[in-house]
Short mmCIF file of C-alpha atoms in Angstrom, two decimals:
data_model
loop_
_atom_site.label_atom_id
_atom_site.label_comp_id
_atom_site.label_asym_id
_atom_site.label_seq_id
_atom_site.Cartn_x
_atom_site.Cartn_y
_atom_site.Cartn_z
CA UNK A 414 49.81 66.29 159.22
CA UNK A 415 47.17 63.71 158.26
CA UNK A 416 47.78 60.77 160.59
CA UNK A 417 46.68 57.14 160.32
CA UNK A 418 46.59 55.09 163.55
CA UNK A 419 47.61 51.47 163.07
CA UNK A 420 46.45 49.47 166.09
CA UNK A 421 43.89 50.81 168.56
CA UNK A 422 44.95 49.44 171.95
CA UNK A 423 45.78 51.25 175.18
CA UNK A 424 48.96 52.92 173.92
CA UNK A 425 47.17 54.14 170.79
CA UNK A 426 44.69 56.03 172.97
CA UNK A 427 47.55 57.75 174.76
CA UNK A 428 49.27 58.60 171.49
CA UNK A 429 46.19 59.99 169.78
CA UNK A 430 45.35 62.17 172.78
CA UNK A 431 48.85 63.67 172.50
CA UNK A 432 48.75 64.07 168.72
CA UNK A 433 45.32 65.74 168.75
CA UNK A 434 46.66 68.37 171.16
CA UNK A 435 49.10 69.55 168.47
CA UNK A 436 48.02 72.30 166.08
CA UNK A 437 47.87 71.13 162.48
CA UNK A 438 47.54 67.41 163.28
CA UNK A 439 44.45 65.58 162.06
CA UNK A 440 43.80 61.89 162.76
CA UNK A 441 42.12 60.79 159.55
CA UNK A 442 41.89 57.00 159.88
CA UNK A 443 42.32 53.98 162.12
CA UNK A 444 43.17 50.33 161.47
CA UNK A 445 42.54 47.26 163.63
CA UNK A 446 41.66 43.62 162.98
CA UNK A 447 39.19 43.70 165.91
CA UNK A 448 36.06 45.48 164.64
CA UNK A 449 34.58 46.13 168.08
CA UNK A 450 37.80 47.63 169.41
CA UNK A 451 38.24 49.65 166.22
CA UNK A 452 34.74 51.10 166.42
CA UNK A 453 35.05 51.94 170.11
CA UNK A 454 38.36 53.72 169.48
CA UNK A 455 37.21 55.57 166.36
CA UNK A 456 33.93 56.64 167.99
CA UNK A 457 35.81 57.99 171.01
CA UNK A 458 38.15 60.10 168.88
CA UNK A 459 35.57 60.90 166.15
CA UNK A 460 37.58 59.18 163.40
CA UNK A 461 35.50 58.54 160.29
CA UNK A 462 37.68 56.22 158.22
CA UNK A 463 38.03 52.70 159.66
CA UNK A 464 39.92 49.76 158.15
CA UNK A 465 40.31 46.12 159.09
CA UNK A 466 43.62 45.79 157.23
CA UNK A 467 46.56 48.04 156.49
CA UNK A 468 46.29 47.15 152.80
CA UNK A 469 42.84 48.73 152.73
CA UNK A 470 44.15 51.90 154.38
CA UNK A 471 47.09 52.16 151.97
CA UNK A 472 44.76 51.62 148.99
CA UNK A 473 42.68 54.55 150.30
CA UNK A 474 45.90 56.49 150.83
CA UNK A 475 44.56 59.84 152.02
CA UNK A 476 47.14 60.24 154.80
CA UNK A 477 50.79 61.29 154.86
CA UNK A 478 51.92 59.77 158.17
CA UNK A 479 51.18 56.78 160.35
CA UNK A 480 51.75 55.83 163.94
CA UNK A 481 52.42 52.11 164.27
CA UNK A 482 50.99 50.90 167.59
CA UNK A 483 50.72 47.22 166.70
CA UNK A 484 52.27 44.38 168.78
CA UNK A 485 56.07 44.15 168.56
CA UNK A 486 56.20 41.27 166.09
CA UNK A 487 54.02 43.15 163.58
CA UNK A 488 56.12 46.33 163.48
CA UNK A 489 58.43 44.97 160.77
CA UNK A 490 55.97 44.05 158.02
CA UNK A 491 53.57 46.92 158.64
CA UNK A 492 56.27 49.61 158.79
CA UNK A 493 57.85 48.31 155.58
CA UNK A 494 54.46 48.48 153.86
CA UNK A 495 53.95 52.06 155.02
CA UNK A 496 57.46 53.05 153.93
CA UNK A 497 56.92 51.46 150.51
CA UNK A 498 53.79 53.60 150.21
CA UNK A 499 55.86 56.72 150.91
CA UNK A 500 54.36 57.41 154.34
CA UNK A 501 56.22 58.88 157.30
CA UNK A 502 56.29 56.42 160.22
CA UNK A 503 56.21 56.90 163.98
CA UNK A 504 56.71 53.41 165.44
CA UNK A 505 56.24 52.13 168.95
CA UNK A 506 59.25 50.55 170.61
CA UNK A 507 60.93 48.16 170.16
CA UNK A 508 61.38 48.82 166.46
CA UNK A 509 61.46 45.07 165.66
CA UNK A 510 61.91 41.66 167.24
CA UNK A 511 65.61 41.56 166.37
CA UNK A 512 68.38 43.62 164.83
CA UNK A 513 68.24 42.19 161.29
CA UNK A 514 64.62 43.29 160.93
CA UNK A 515 65.29 46.65 162.58
CA UNK A 516 68.17 47.30 160.20
CA UNK A 517 66.01 46.40 157.18
CA UNK A 518 63.37 48.87 158.35
CA UNK A 519 66.00 51.54 158.94
CA UNK A 520 67.58 51.18 155.52
CA UNK A 521 64.19 51.14 153.80
CA UNK A 522 63.10 54.35 155.55
CA UNK A 523 66.36 56.12 154.82
CA UNK A 524 66.30 55.06 151.17
CA UNK A 525 62.70 56.24 150.80
CA UNK A 526 63.49 59.57 152.43
CA UNK A 527 60.54 59.39 154.83
CA UNK A 528 60.59 60.72 158.38
CA UNK A 529 61.16 57.81 160.74
CA UNK A 530 61.00 57.97 164.52
CA UNK A 531 60.56 55.50 167.38
CA UNK A 532 58.46 56.35 170.42
CA UNK A 533 61.05 55.98 173.17
CA UNK A 534 58.65 57.76 175.50
CA UNK A 535 61.11 58.56 178.27
CA UNK A 536 62.83 61.03 175.96
CA UNK A 537 59.87 63.18 177.06
CA UNK A 538 61.33 63.31 180.60
CA UNK A 539 62.71 66.84 180.89
CA UNK A 540 65.29 66.02 183.62
CA UNK A 541 66.82 63.40 181.32
CA UNK A 542 67.30 65.94 178.54
CA UNK A 543 68.75 68.46 180.98
CA UNK A 544 71.17 65.85 182.34
CA UNK A 545 72.41 65.15 178.82
CA UNK A 546 72.94 68.87 178.21
CA UNK A 547 75.02 69.14 181.38
CA UNK A 548 77.12 66.11 180.44
CA UNK A 549 77.76 67.48 176.94
CA UNK A 550 78.66 70.88 178.40
CA UNK A 551 81.37 69.23 180.50
CA UNK A 552 79.79 70.16 183.82
CA UNK A 553 80.45 66.67 185.23
CA UNK A 554 83.93 66.37 183.78
CA UNK A 555 85.01 62.92 182.61
CA UNK A 556 82.25 60.36 183.17
CA UNK A 557 83.52 57.34 185.12
CA UNK A 558 80.47 55.32 186.19
CA UNK A 559 76.80 55.02 185.22
CA UNK A 560 73.94 53.22 186.99
CA UNK A 561 70.48 52.77 185.48
CA UNK A 562 67.43 50.81 186.59
CA UNK A 563 63.86 50.26 185.43
CA UNK A 564 61.67 48.86 188.20
CA UNK A 565 58.11 47.58 187.74
CA UNK A 566 55.93 45.50 190.03
CA UNK A 567 53.03 44.30 187.93
CA UNK A 568 53.93 40.66 188.56
CA UNK A 569 53.34 41.22 192.29
CA UNK A 570 50.72 43.99 192.15
CA UNK A 571 47.33 44.43 190.49
CA UNK A 572 47.68 48.21 190.27
CA UNK A 573 47.62 48.02 186.46
CA UNK A 574 45.36 44.97 186.21
CA UNK A 575 45.64 41.21 186.73
CA UNK A 576 48.33 39.73 184.47
CA UNK A 577 47.00 36.22 185.14
CA UNK A 578 43.77 36.89 183.28
CA UNK A 579 44.45 39.76 180.85
CA UNK A 580 45.94 39.13 177.41
CA UNK A 581 47.53 42.60 177.28
CA UNK A 582 49.89 41.43 180.03
CA UNK A 583 50.13 37.71 179.31
CA UNK A 584 51.56 38.16 175.82
CA UNK A 585 54.47 40.11 177.34
CA UNK A 586 55.45 36.96 179.25
CA UNK A 587 55.45 34.62 176.23
CA UNK A 588 58.13 34.35 173.55
CA UNK A 589 55.62 32.45 171.42
CA UNK A 590 53.51 35.61 171.30
CA UNK A 591 56.40 37.79 170.16
CA UNK A 592 57.81 38.95 173.48
CA UNK A 593 61.51 39.27 174.31
CA UNK A 594 60.53 39.68 177.95
CA UNK A 595 61.43 42.58 180.17
CA UNK A 596 64.65 42.97 178.15
CA UNK A 597 62.77 43.60 174.91
CA UNK A 598 59.81 45.43 176.45
CA UNK A 599 61.30 47.97 178.86
CA UNK A 600 64.98 47.10 178.43
CA UNK A 601 65.12 49.25 175.32
CA UNK A 602 63.79 52.17 177.40
CA UNK A 603 66.41 51.90 180.14
CA UNK A 604 69.21 51.35 177.62
CA UNK A 605 68.17 54.55 175.88
CA UNK A 606 67.68 56.32 179.21
CA UNK A 607 71.24 55.46 180.25
CA UNK A 608 73.04 56.05 176.96
CA UNK A 609 71.11 59.23 176.05
CA UNK A 610 71.41 60.77 179.50
CA UNK A 611 75.12 59.98 179.78
CA UNK A 612 75.64 61.16 176.16
CA UNK A 613 77.46 58.02 175.09
CA UNK A 614 76.93 54.62 173.44
CA UNK A 615 77.40 51.07 174.69
CA UNK A 616 80.26 49.10 173.16
CA UNK A 617 80.57 46.00 175.40
CA UNK A 618 77.91 44.01 177.21
CA UNK A 619 77.69 41.09 179.62
CA UNK A 620 74.11 40.18 180.55
CA UNK A 621 72.17 37.76 182.72
CA UNK A 622 68.49 37.04 182.10
CA UNK A 623 66.10 35.25 184.47
CA UNK A 624 62.64 33.76 184.04
CA UNK A 625 60.85 32.85 187.26
CA UNK A 626 58.10 30.25 187.64
CA UNK A 627 54.75 32.04 187.69
CA UNK A 628 52.14 29.32 187.11
CA UNK A 629 51.80 25.52 187.26
CA UNK A 630 53.69 24.09 184.31
CA UNK A 631 54.84 27.60 183.36
CA UNK A 632 51.70 28.15 181.26
CA UNK A 633 48.34 29.94 181.41
CA UNK A 634 45.97 28.95 178.61
CA UNK A 635 47.70 29.46 175.27
CA UNK A 636 50.51 31.48 176.86
CA UNK A 637 53.77 29.71 177.69
CA UNK A 638 55.35 31.98 180.32
CA UNK A 639 58.93 31.62 179.14
CA UNK A 640 60.03 35.24 178.50
CA UNK A 641 62.58 36.79 180.87
CA UNK A 642 61.23 38.67 183.90
CA UNK A 643 64.50 40.30 185.06
CA UNK A 644 67.87 41.19 183.62
CA UNK A 645 71.15 42.58 184.86
CA UNK A 646 73.77 43.98 182.53
CA UNK A 647 77.36 45.11 182.93
CA UNK A 648 78.39 47.44 180.11
CA UNK A 649 81.29 49.51 178.87
CA UNK A 650 80.50 52.85 177.26
CA UNK A 651 82.36 54.40 174.37
CA UNK A 652 83.37 57.35 176.57
CA UNK A 653 85.31 54.92 178.81
CA UNK A 654 82.78 54.76 181.64
CA UNK A 655 81.69 51.50 183.26
CA UNK A 656 77.98 50.90 183.69
CA UNK A 657 75.42 48.71 185.41
CA UNK A 658 71.92 48.48 183.94
CA UNK A 659 69.07 46.34 185.22
CA UNK A 660 65.30 45.94 185.01
CA UNK A 661 62.65 43.71 186.54
CA UNK A 662 58.90 43.21 186.85
CA UNK A 663 59.34 41.88 190.40
CA UNK A 664 60.29 45.20 192.06
CA UNK A 665 57.74 45.15 194.86
CA UNK A 666 56.78 48.69 195.82
CA UNK A 667 57.83 50.27 192.50
CA UNK A 668 54.98 50.68 190.03
CA UNK A 669 57.07 52.15 187.21
CA UNK A 670 60.34 53.83 188.16
CA UNK A 671 63.36 54.73 186.02
CA UNK A 672 66.51 55.96 187.68
CA UNK A 673 69.81 57.11 186.20
CA UNK A 674 72.94 58.06 188.14
CA UNK A 675 75.89 59.59 186.29
CA UNK A 676 79.18 59.99 188.17
CA UNK A 677 81.88 62.29 186.83
CA UNK A 678 85.16 63.70 188.10
CA UNK A 679 83.65 67.15 188.67
CA UNK A 680 80.16 66.18 189.82
CA UNK A 681 77.27 63.75 189.69
CA UNK A 682 73.64 63.72 188.57
CA UNK A 683 70.62 61.61 189.48
CA UNK A 684 67.50 61.45 187.29
CA UNK A 685 64.36 59.82 188.70
CA UNK A 686 61.09 59.31 186.86
CA UNK A 687 57.90 57.86 188.37
CA UNK A 688 54.21 58.00 187.32
CA UNK A 689 53.69 61.00 189.60
CA UNK A 690 56.58 63.03 188.21
CA UNK A 691 60.31 63.31 187.64
CA UNK A 692 63.23 65.18 189.13
CA UNK A 693 66.92 65.94 188.72
CA UNK A 694 69.44 66.23 191.55
CA UNK A 695 73.12 67.07 191.44
CA UNK A 696 76.21 67.13 193.62
CA UNK A 697 78.87 69.65 192.54
CA UNK A 698 81.63 71.92 193.81
CA UNK A 699 81.99 72.27 197.60
CA UNK A 700 78.99 69.96 198.08
CA UNK A 701 81.11 67.03 196.93
CA UNK A 702 83.10 67.07 200.21
CA UNK A 703 79.97 66.53 202.30
CA UNK A 704 77.93 64.57 199.74
CA UNK A 705 75.18 67.20 199.59
CA UNK A 706 72.70 66.77 196.75
CA UNK A 707 70.56 69.65 195.53
CA UNK A 708 67.48 69.78 193.30
CA UNK A 709 68.02 71.24 189.83
CA UNK A 710 65.23 73.17 188.10
CA UNK A 711 64.42 71.91 184.62
CA UNK A 712 62.47 73.67 181.84
CA UNK A 713 59.76 71.90 179.85
CA UNK A 714 60.73 70.08 176.64
CA UNK A 715 58.99 69.07 173.43
CA UNK A 716 57.47 65.58 173.36
CA UNK A 717 58.23 62.88 170.80
CA UNK A 718 54.77 63.51 169.32
CA UNK A 719 55.45 67.22 168.86
CA UNK A 720 58.86 66.57 167.35
CA UNK A 721 57.47 63.98 164.90
CA UNK A 722 54.75 66.39 163.77
CA UNK A 723 57.33 69.15 163.31
CA UNK A 724 59.67 66.80 161.41
CA UNK A 725 56.87 65.90 159.02
CA UNK A 726 55.96 69.57 158.59
CA UNK A 727 59.52 70.68 157.84
CA UNK A 728 60.88 67.53 156.23
CA UNK A 729 63.80 67.53 158.69
CA UNK A 730 64.52 64.22 160.43
CA UNK A 731 64.55 64.27 164.25
CA UNK A 732 65.51 61.82 167.00
CA UNK A 733 65.06 59.09 168.09
CA UNK A 734 65.41 57.59 164.62
CA UNK A 735 64.93 54.05 163.37
CA UNK A 736 68.72 53.72 163.17
CA UNK A 737 69.14 54.64 166.82
CA UNK A 738 66.48 52.12 167.84
CA UNK A 739 68.12 49.48 165.63
CA UNK A 740 71.42 50.03 167.42
CA UNK A 741 69.67 49.56 170.77
CA UNK A 742 68.12 46.37 169.38
CA UNK A 743 71.62 45.12 168.61
CA UNK A 744 72.52 45.52 172.29
CA UNK A 745 69.39 43.58 173.26
CA UNK A 746 70.15 40.79 170.79
CA UNK A 747 73.73 40.52 171.99
CA UNK A 748 72.49 40.41 175.58
CA UNK A 749 70.50 37.29 174.73
CA UNK A 750 73.63 35.71 173.24
CA UNK A 751 75.65 36.84 176.25
CA UNK A 752 73.25 35.03 178.59
CA UNK A 753 73.33 31.90 176.47
CA UNK A 754 77.12 31.78 176.13
CA UNK A 755 77.99 33.38 179.50
CA UNK A 756 80.46 35.68 177.77
CA UNK A 757 81.08 39.36 177.32
CA UNK A 758 80.30 40.59 173.81
CA UNK A 759 81.68 43.55 171.88
CA UNK A 760 79.72 45.78 169.50
CA UNK A 761 82.34 46.43 166.84
CA UNK A 762 82.31 47.59 163.26
CA UNK A 763 81.00 44.85 160.98
CA UNK A 764 84.30 44.39 159.17
CA UNK A 765 85.99 43.67 162.53
CA UNK A 766 83.48 41.06 163.67
CA UNK A 767 83.38 37.30 163.50
CA UNK A 768 80.35 35.37 162.31
CA UNK A 769 77.85 33.69 164.62
CA UNK A 770 75.58 30.71 163.89
CA UNK A 771 72.54 32.56 165.21
CA UNK A 772 71.12 34.22 162.08
CA UNK A 773 68.97 36.57 164.15
CA UNK A 774 72.05 38.19 165.64
CA UNK A 775 74.46 40.38 163.66
CA UNK A 776 78.12 39.33 163.50
CA UNK A 777 79.86 39.90 166.82
CA UNK A 778 83.16 39.44 168.56
CA UNK A 779 83.41 37.30 171.67
CA UNK A 780 85.73 38.64 174.35
CA UNK A 781 87.07 35.72 176.39
#
């Protein structure tokens, strides 16, 4: 696979390190509007071809796949350009700023027949994949309740840097810079974590979003700090289970923790992932009477990077696809409407839905 890297920020470095560890993958070019950053990145990874624009890279064309590591608001136009050029695309999350764009990207990729995947990185968590296997095998019985949380503390800790002075953090707090806040940034991760692990989809949502005051006048330099910092969400799943999902950047003492609890009639599972590792615990059989939880051994799994490379090699589409990410984007969009209207919303088939005046949001049904 001959890979082009579009965007050379922090996440791109992580991606390229993973891709270069895969046999048969060659990183043949890099694109960035910042020449100094581009050169530093390309020198580090010994990449010869360097471009200031995607158009230049496409005109050169000597690559078959691209990883799109640009800011969220740029995913739409750049991915469409790559798809139109017949290139396979591995896109950072979220796929787009809203569902209409995500759907356009999905339909374009499917029509072009190119491999399309979204880097929902926590699919790489082996305990999550094992939990899903156990749910699908019926080991938990009927699923009744699901809890999921994504806790970060970078608004109260400098462990990852100072958000007050660094643009890589400030843009995530500003809708004017393309951010949908914690909901759009890590919300898509915890929604996927919950739905994938519990082997079900979300069909109803009621959400609350909160933006806290973080600076005088709510602004630092060019950044208006108006994106949501925390969200809570009550959801119904298509398998009949009730769920609670929440995320925040104010979780003092939690650098980056995802947790999923799945409760079934025959047993329960708990998946925890932190920077220093992940684990899976379960409560089954006689242990249920005394609430005894035991660790469950989990084998290693393929990463998103390995599965994308294999999909390109074989021509067989793998998950998570653009369509899956678009469906998660629909939940996020409806959550924003739910907060605004203080109502529960239903994700129904398009022919069953009513129209909404917000053109960014797909048709939806309001449940009173």
